[in-house]
CSV table of C-alpha atoms in Angstrom, one decimal:
chain,number,residue,atom,x,y,z
A,1,MET,CA,-24.0,-15.7,-7.4
A,2,SER,CA,-27.0,-14.1,-6.9
A,3,ARG,CA,-28.3,-11.5,-8.2
A,4,GLN,CA,-28.9,-9.8,-4.7
A,5,ALA,CA,-25.6,-10.6,-4.1
A,6,GLU,CA,-24.7,-9.0,-7.4
A,7,ARG,CA,-25.9,-6.2,-6.8
A,8,SER,CA,-25.2,-5.7,-3.1
A,9,ASP,CA,-20.6,-6.3,-4.1
A,10,THR,CA,-21.7,-3.6,-7.0
A,11,THR,CA,-22.8,-1.1,-4.7
A,12,ARG,CA,-19.9,-2.3,-2.5
A,13,ALA,CA,-17.7,-1.3,-5.2
A,14,LYS,CA,-19.3,2.5,-6.8
A,15,LEU,CA,-18.5,3.0,-3.2
A,16,VAL,CA,-15.2,2.2,-3.1
A,17,ALA,CA,-13.8,4.0,-6.4
A,18,ALA,CA,-15.7,6.8,-5.1
A,19,ALA,CA,-14.4,7.4,-2.2
A,20,ARG,CA,-11.0,6.4,-3.4
A,21,GLU,CA,-11.1,8.7,-6.3
A,22,LEU,CA,-11.6,12.2,-3.5
A,23,PHE,CA,-10.0,10.9,-0.9
A,24,ALA,CA,-6.8,10.4,-3.4
A,25,ARG,CA,-8.1,14.3,-4.5
A,26,ARG,CA,-9.0,15.8,-1.9
A,27,GLY,CA,-7.1,13.9,1.4
A,28,TYR,CA,-10.0,11.9,4.0
A,29,ALA,CA,-10.6,15.2,6.3
A,30,GLU,CA,-12.0,17.3,3.0
A,31,VAL,CA,-14.1,14.5,2.0
A,32,GLY,CA,-18.1,14.0,3.6
A,33,THR,CA,-19.9,10.7,3.0
A,34,GLU,CA,-23.0,12.8,2.0
A,35,GLU,CA,-20.4,13.4,-1.2
A,36,ILE,CA,-19.3,10.7,-1.2
A,37,VAL,CA,-23.1,8.3,-1.7
A,38,ARG,CA,-24.1,10.9,-4.3
A,39,ARG,CA,-20.7,10.4,-6.1
A,40,ALA,CA,-21.4,6.8,-5.8
A,41,ARG,CA,-25.1,7.6,-6.5
A,42,VAL,CA,-26.6,5.0,-3.7
A,43,THR,CA,-28.6,6.5,-0.5
A,44,ARG,CA,-27.1,7.2,2.6
A,45,GLY,CA,-27.6,3.6,4.4
A,46,ALA,CA,-26.2,1.6,1.5
A,47,LEU,CA,-23.1,3.3,2.5
A,48,TYR,CA,-23.7,2.2,5.8
A,49,HIS,CA,-25.0,-1.5,5.5
A,50,HIS,CA,-21.8,-2.1,3.9
A,51,PHE,CA,-19.2,0.1,5.7
A,52,GLU,CA,-19.6,0.6,9.8
A,53,ASP,CA,-18.2,4.2,8.9
A,54,LYS,CA,-16.5,7.3,7.0
A,55,ARG,CA,-13.4,5.8,8.6
A,56,ASP,CA,-14.4,1.9,7.6
A,57,LEU,CA,-14.7,2.6,4.1
A,58,PHE,CA,-11.4,4.3,4.4
A,59,ARG,CA,-9.6,1.3,5.6
A,60,ALA,CA,-11.3,-0.2,2.2
A,61,VAL,CA,-9.7,2.2,-0.2
A,62,HIS,CA,-6.9,1.9,1.2
A,63,GLU,CA,-6.6,-1.9,1.4
A,64,GLN,CA,-7.9,-2.2,-2.1
A,65,ILE,CA,-4.7,-0.1,-3.2
A,66,GLU,CA,-2.5,-2.2,-1.3
A,67,GLY,CA,-3.7,-5.4,-3.2
A,68,GLU,CA,-3.1,-3.5,-5.9
A,69,LEU,CA,0.3,-2.6,-5.1
A,70,THR,CA,1.7,-6.0,-4.3
A,71,GLN,CA,0.3,-7.7,-7.5
A,72,ALA,CA,2.5,-4.4,-9.4
A,73,ILE,CA,5.0,-5.3,-7.8
A,74,GLY,CA,4.9,-9.4,-8.2
A,75,ALA,CA,4.6,-9.1,-11.9
A,76,GLN,CA,7.3,-6.9,-11.6
A,77,LEU,CA,9.4,-9.6,-10.6
A,78,ALA,CA,7.2,-12.0,-12.6
A,79,GLY,CA,8.0,-10.1,-15.4
A,80,ALA,CA,12.5,-9.3,-15.1
A,81,GLY,CA,12.8,-12.6,-15.7
A,82,SER,CA,16.5,-12.7,-13.6
A,83,ASP,CA,17.2,-16.0,-11.9
A,84,ASP,CA,18.6,-12.9,-9.1
A,85,PRO,CA,17.2,-12.7,-5.7
A,86,ILE,CA,18.9,-9.2,-5.1
A,87,ASP,CA,17.8,-8.5,-8.4
A,88,ALA,CA,13.5,-9.6,-7.4
A,89,LEU,CA,15.0,-6.6,-5.0
A,90,ARG,CA,16.6,-4.0,-6.6
A,91,THR,CA,13.2,-4.7,-8.5
A,92,ALA,CA,10.6,-4.7,-5.5
A,93,ALA,CA,12.0,-1.7,-3.9
A,94,ARG,CA,12.7,0.5,-7.1
A,95,THR,CA,8.9,-1.0,-8.0
A,96,PHE,CA,7.8,0.8,-4.5
A,97,LEU,CA,9.3,3.7,-4.9
A,98,ASP,CA,8.5,4.5,-8.1
A,99,ALA,CA,4.7,4.2,-6.9
A,100,CYS,CA,5.1,6.5,-3.8
A,101,THR,CA,5.9,9.5,-6.5
A,102,GLU,CA,2.0,8.7,-7.5
A,103,PRO,CA,-0.3,11.4,-5.9
A,104,GLU,CA,-3.4,9.2,-5.0
A,105,ILE,CA,-0.6,6.5,-3.0
A,106,ALA,CA,1.1,9.1,-1.5
A,107,ARG,CA,-2.2,10.7,0.0
A,108,ILE,CA,-4.3,7.8,0.7
A,109,THR,CA,-2.0,5.6,1.7
A,110,LEU,CA,1.0,7.2,3.1
A,111,LEU,CA,-0.4,10.7,4.2
A,112,ASP,CA,-3.3,10.0,4.8
A,113,ALA,CA,-3.9,6.7,6.1
A,114,PRO,CA,-1.4,6.9,9.7
A,115,SER,CA,-3.4,9.2,11.0
A,116,VAL,CA,-7.1,7.6,9.9
A,117,LEU,CA,-6.3,4.4,11.1
A,118,GLY,CA,-3.8,4.7,13.6
A,119,TRP,CA,-0.6,3.6,13.6
A,120,GLU,CA,-0.9,0.5,14.7
A,121,GLU,CA,-3.8,-0.5,12.1
A,122,TRP,CA,-1.3,1.3,8.6
A,123,ARG,CA,0.9,-1.2,10.3
A,124,ARG,CA,-0.3,-4.6,10.6
A,125,ILE,CA,-2.2,-4.2,7.3
A,126,ASP,CA,1.8,-2.7,5.8
A,127,GLU,CA,2.6,-6.4,6.9
A,128,LYS,CA,-0.7,-8.1,5.7
A,129,TYR,CA,0.2,-7.4,1.8
A,130,GLY,CA,4.0,-6.6,1.9
A,131,LEU,CA,5.9,-8.8,4.8
A,132,GLY,CA,4.7,-12.0,2.9
A,133,LEU,CA,6.7,-10.6,-0.4
A,134,THR,CA,10.2,-9.6,1.3
A,135,MET,CA,9.8,-12.6,3.1
A,136,ALA,CA,10.1,-14.7,1.0
A,137,GLY,CA,12.6,-12.6,-1.5
A,138,LEU,CA,14.5,-12.4,1.6
A,139,THR,CA,14.5,-16.5,2.2
A,140,MET,CA,15.5,-16.8,-1.4
A,141,GLY,CA,18.2,-14.7,-2.0
A,142,MET,CA,19.6,-16.5,2.0
A,143,GLU,CA,18.2,-20.4,0.0
A,144,ALA,CA,20.5,-19.3,-2.7
A,145,GLY,CA,24.1,-17.8,-1.0
A,146,ARG,CA,23.6,-14.5,-2.1
A,147,LEU,CA,22.5,-13.1,1.4
A,148,ARG,CA,24.1,-14.0,4.9
A,149,ARG,CA,21.5,-16.7,6.4
A,150,GLN,CA,19.7,-14.8,10.1
A,151,PRO,CA,16.7,-14.6,11.1
A,152,VAL,CA,14.0,-13.5,8.1
A,153,ARG,CA,11.2,-11.7,9.6
A,154,PRO,CA,12.8,-9.4,11.8
A,155,LEU,CA,14.6,-8.3,9.0
A,156,ALA,CA,11.9,-8.1,6.9
A,157,HIS,CA,10.1,-6.2,9.5
A,158,LEU,CA,13.1,-3.7,9.6
A,159,LEU,CA,13.6,-3.4,5.6
A,160,LEU,CA,9.7,-3.1,5.3
A,161,ALA,CA,10.0,-0.1,7.5
A,162,ALA,CA,12.8,0.9,6.2
A,163,MET,CA,10.7,1.5,2.3
A,164,GLY,CA,8.0,2.7,4.2
A,165,GLU,CA,10.5,5.5,5.5
A,166,ALA,CA,11.9,6.2,2.1
A,167,GLY,CA,7.7,6.4,0.8
A,168,MET,CA,7.1,9.4,3.5
A,169,VAL,CA,10.3,11.2,2.3
A,170,ILE,CA,8.9,11.1,-1.2
A,171,ALA,CA,4.8,11.2,0.1
A,172,ASN,CA,6.8,14.6,2.6
A,173,ALA,CA,8.3,16.4,-0.6
A,174,ASP,CA,7.9,18.9,-2.9
A,175,ASP,CA,8.9,17.2,-5.6
A,176,PRO,CA,8.0,14.0,-5.1
A,177,LYS,CA,10.3,13.0,-7.9
A,178,ALA,CA,13.6,14.1,-7.0
A,179,ALA,CA,12.9,13.4,-3.1
A,180,ARG,CA,12.3,9.2,-5.0
A,181,ALA,CA,16.0,10.5,-6.8
A,182,GLU,CA,17.4,10.7,-3.3
A,183,VAL,CA,16.4,7.8,-1.1
A,184,GLU,CA,16.9,4.7,-4.3
A,185,PRO,CA,20.6,4.7,-3.6
A,186,PRO,CA,20.6,4.4,0.4
A,187,LEU,CA,17.7,2.3,0.5
A,188,LEU,CA,19.6,-0.2,-2.4
A,189,ALA,CA,22.5,0.0,0.0
A,190,LEU,CA,20.7,-1.6,2.6
A,191,LEU,CA,20.2,-4.4,0.3
A,192,GLU,CA,23.8,-4.7,-0.1
A,193,GLY,CA,24.9,-4.7,2.1
A,194,LEU,CA,23.2,-8.2,3.7
A,195,GLU,CA,25.1,-10.0,0.6
A,196,GLU,CA,26.6,-12.5,1.3
A,197,ASP,CA,30.1,-11.6,1.1
């Protein structure tokens, strides 16, 4: 990689990191581009060289968080060491619910992203990161004979929607940890309802 490309990547990373910290603390609407460039210690021109506008920068922050969350769920699944696909799905659901109690994820990914990016784009990004993982878990469960066979893709969409709604309940609650405890049993009951008799 050339020095210029390295500098460009570094500048972009500084902007994303600064914006992420500010968006997490105060929300998208309360953060201006001037504050972001000051925090990142770059010029306003650098911001517009890397991003179309503040919304485009927000999208990059949101996608970074979604990618990290997907990696965390994958790592949790790998570390669980269970060959049982139902246990894997439960582990993934619990890891997601835990993440929803984190203020940064709640604020950026669940509260601001749907309104800043619009419902369609928010769902598209959610699917980009979560749909494949969900489909893989369901497919493994069906192939192992633990889940009833049915079309995987629509089922994965419905599970993602249920998890997204559970996340919204947590993010909007006065007590996120209590809300997380409340939504876990019904979410896991949905998974159990898919089990082969």
